[in-house]
Structure formats: C-alpha cells, structure tokens
CSV table of C-alpha atoms in Angstrom, one decimal:
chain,number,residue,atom,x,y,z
U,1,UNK,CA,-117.2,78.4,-70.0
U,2,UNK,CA,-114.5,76.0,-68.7
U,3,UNK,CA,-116.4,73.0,-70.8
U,4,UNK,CA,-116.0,71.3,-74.1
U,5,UNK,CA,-117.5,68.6,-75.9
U,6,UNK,CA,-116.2,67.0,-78.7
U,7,UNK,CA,-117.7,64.3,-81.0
U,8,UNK,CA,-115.7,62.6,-83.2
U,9,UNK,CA,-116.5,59.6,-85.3
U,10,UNK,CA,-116.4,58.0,-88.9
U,11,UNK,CA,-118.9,57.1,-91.1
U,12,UNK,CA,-119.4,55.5,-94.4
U,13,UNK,CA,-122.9,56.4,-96.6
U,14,UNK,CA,-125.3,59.5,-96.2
U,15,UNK,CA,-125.9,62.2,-98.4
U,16,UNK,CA,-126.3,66.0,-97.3
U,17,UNK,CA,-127.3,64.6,-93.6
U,18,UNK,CA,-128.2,67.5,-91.4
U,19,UNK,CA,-127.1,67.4,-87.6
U,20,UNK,CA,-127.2,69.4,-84.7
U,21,UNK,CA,-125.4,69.9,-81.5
U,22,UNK,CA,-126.3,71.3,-78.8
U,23,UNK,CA,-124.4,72.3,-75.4
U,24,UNK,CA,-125.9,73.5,-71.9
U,25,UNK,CA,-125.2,74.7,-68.6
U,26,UNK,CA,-127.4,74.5,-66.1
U,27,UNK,CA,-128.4,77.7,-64.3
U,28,UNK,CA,-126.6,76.7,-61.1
U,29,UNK,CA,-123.7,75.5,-62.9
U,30,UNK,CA,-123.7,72.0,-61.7
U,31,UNK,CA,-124.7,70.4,-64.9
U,32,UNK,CA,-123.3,70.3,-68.6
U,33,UNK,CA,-125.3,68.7,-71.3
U,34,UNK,CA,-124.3,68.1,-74.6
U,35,UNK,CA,-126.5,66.2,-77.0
U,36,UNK,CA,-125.6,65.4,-80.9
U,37,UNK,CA,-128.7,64.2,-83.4
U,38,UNK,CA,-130.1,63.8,-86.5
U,39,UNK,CA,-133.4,66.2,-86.5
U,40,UNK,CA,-135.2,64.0,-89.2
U,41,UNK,CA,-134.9,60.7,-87.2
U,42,UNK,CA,-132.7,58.3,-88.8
U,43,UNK,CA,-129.6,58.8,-90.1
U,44,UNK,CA,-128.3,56.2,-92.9
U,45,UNK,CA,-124.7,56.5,-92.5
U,46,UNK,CA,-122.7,53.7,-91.4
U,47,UNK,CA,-120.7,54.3,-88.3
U,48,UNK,CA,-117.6,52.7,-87.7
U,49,UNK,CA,-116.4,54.4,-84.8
U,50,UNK,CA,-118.3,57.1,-82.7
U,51,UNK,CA,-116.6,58.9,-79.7
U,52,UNK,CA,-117.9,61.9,-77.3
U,53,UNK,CA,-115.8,63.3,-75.3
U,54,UNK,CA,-116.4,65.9,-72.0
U,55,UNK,CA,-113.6,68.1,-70.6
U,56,UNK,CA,-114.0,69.9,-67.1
U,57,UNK,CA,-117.0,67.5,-66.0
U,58,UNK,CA,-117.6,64.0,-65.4
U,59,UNK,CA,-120.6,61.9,-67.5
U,60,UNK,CA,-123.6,61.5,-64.5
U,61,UNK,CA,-125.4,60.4,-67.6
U,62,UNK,CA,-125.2,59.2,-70.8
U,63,UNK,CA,-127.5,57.3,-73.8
U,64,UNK,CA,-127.3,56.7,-77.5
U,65,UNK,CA,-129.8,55.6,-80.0
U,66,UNK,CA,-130.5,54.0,-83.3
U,67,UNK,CA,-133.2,56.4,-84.1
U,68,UNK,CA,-133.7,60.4,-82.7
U,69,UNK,CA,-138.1,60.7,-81.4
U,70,UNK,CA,-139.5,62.8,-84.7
U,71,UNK,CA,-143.4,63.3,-85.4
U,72,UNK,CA,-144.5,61.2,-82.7
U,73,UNK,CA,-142.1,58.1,-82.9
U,74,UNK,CA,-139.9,58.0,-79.8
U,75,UNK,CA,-136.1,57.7,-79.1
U,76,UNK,CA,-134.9,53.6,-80.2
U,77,UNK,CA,-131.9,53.4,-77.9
U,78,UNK,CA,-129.2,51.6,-78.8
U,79,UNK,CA,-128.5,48.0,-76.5
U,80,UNK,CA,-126.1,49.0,-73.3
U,81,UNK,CA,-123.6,46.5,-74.7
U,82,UNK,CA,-123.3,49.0,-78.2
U,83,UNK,CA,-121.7,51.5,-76.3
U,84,UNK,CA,-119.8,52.1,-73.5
U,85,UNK,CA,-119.3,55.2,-70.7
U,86,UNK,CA,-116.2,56.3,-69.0
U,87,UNK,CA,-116.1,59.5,-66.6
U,88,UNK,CA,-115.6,61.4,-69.8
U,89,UNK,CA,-116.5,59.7,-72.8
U,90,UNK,CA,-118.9,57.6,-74.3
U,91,UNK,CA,-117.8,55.6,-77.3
U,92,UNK,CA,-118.9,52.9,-79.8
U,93,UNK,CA,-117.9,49.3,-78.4
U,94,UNK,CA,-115.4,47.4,-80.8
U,95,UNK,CA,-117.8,44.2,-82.2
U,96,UNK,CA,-120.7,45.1,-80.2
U,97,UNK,CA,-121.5,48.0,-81.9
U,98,UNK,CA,-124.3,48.0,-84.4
U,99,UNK,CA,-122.9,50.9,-86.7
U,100,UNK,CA,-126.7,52.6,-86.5
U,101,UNK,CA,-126.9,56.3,-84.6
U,102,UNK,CA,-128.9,58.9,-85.0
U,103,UNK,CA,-128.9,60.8,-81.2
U,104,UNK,CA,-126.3,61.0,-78.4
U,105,UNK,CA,-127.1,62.6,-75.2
U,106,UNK,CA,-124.6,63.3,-72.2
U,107,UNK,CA,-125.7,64.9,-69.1
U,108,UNK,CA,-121.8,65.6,-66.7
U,109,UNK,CA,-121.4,67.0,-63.5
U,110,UNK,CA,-119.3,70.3,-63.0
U,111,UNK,CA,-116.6,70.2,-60.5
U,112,UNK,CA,-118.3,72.5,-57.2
U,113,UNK,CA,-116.1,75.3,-56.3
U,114,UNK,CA,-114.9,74.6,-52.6
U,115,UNK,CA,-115.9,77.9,-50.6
C-alpha cells in the first residue's frame, strides 16, 4: 500500500546471520507494523548505528531488544535510554547505545481518510 519501512544500520562481526522482516496492515487499515529479528535469538554482530524508518504513518509504538524470545526465553529489551523514537523513526542513541540487537518492533498509525 501507501507504506514503507526501511531499516538501515551498520554492523561489525557475524557470520551468515539470518534475519527476517516482516510488515503488516491491520484489517481496518489503521495500523502498520513492521518488525525486524534475528529468529535464532541473539545476534553477535556489533551495531554501530541502527535506524528504522516509517513513511505514510506515525510510530504509536515502538521497542528494541538485546535478545529476540526463542525456545522459551523471552524478549531482553534494550534500556529506553539505548534508543530513541521520533514520529517516524526509531534509531540507536549516539553513546547510549549498547551496540547489542537482535529484534525491532514498530507498531504506526495510518493517517484516517476524512469522509
């Protein structure tokens, strides 16, 4: 549809790390989701910088962790001073950030057609 998400980031370390992404629309069209992780759990590459970015919706919700939930160990997320959220992106935060991620998850509300 009329949304995007875009994840952008570099990294240092890792070898043949598989990641997903996923993006959603809800069935009323009110909510995007877009959600970017590392199935196995941890990942072991070293981020420097992580960005996500939302177009056509504004972030309602966002959250980023250190480790993704995998055979019964939940999500670790990361400490609110890591990263930070803007009404379109969520990014690392320059000297807070702990360089660890293995899940990012943005729920954004859809602009509601005026009848």
């Amino acid at each position: 549809g009329d949304y995007t998400c875009t994840f952008t980031y570099s990294a240092q370390g890792g070898t043949n790390e598989q990641w997903q992404m996923n993006i959603g629309v809800s069935e009323d069209n009110l909510l995007f989701s877009c959600s970017v992780w590392r199935p196995q759990g941890k990942s072991y590459l070293f981020f420097t910088q992580v960005k996500a970015e939302v177009k056509g919706a504004k972030i309602e919700y966002a959250m980023a962790y250190s480790q993704a939930a995998v055979g019964g160990q939940s999500d670790i997320p990361l400490k609110q001073e890591e990263f930070e959220i803007t009404e379109t992106t969520v990014s690392h935060r320059e000297g807070k950030f702990r360089f660890e991620l293995s899940k990012l998850m943005i729920v954004a509300k859809t602009p509601r057609d005026e009848l």
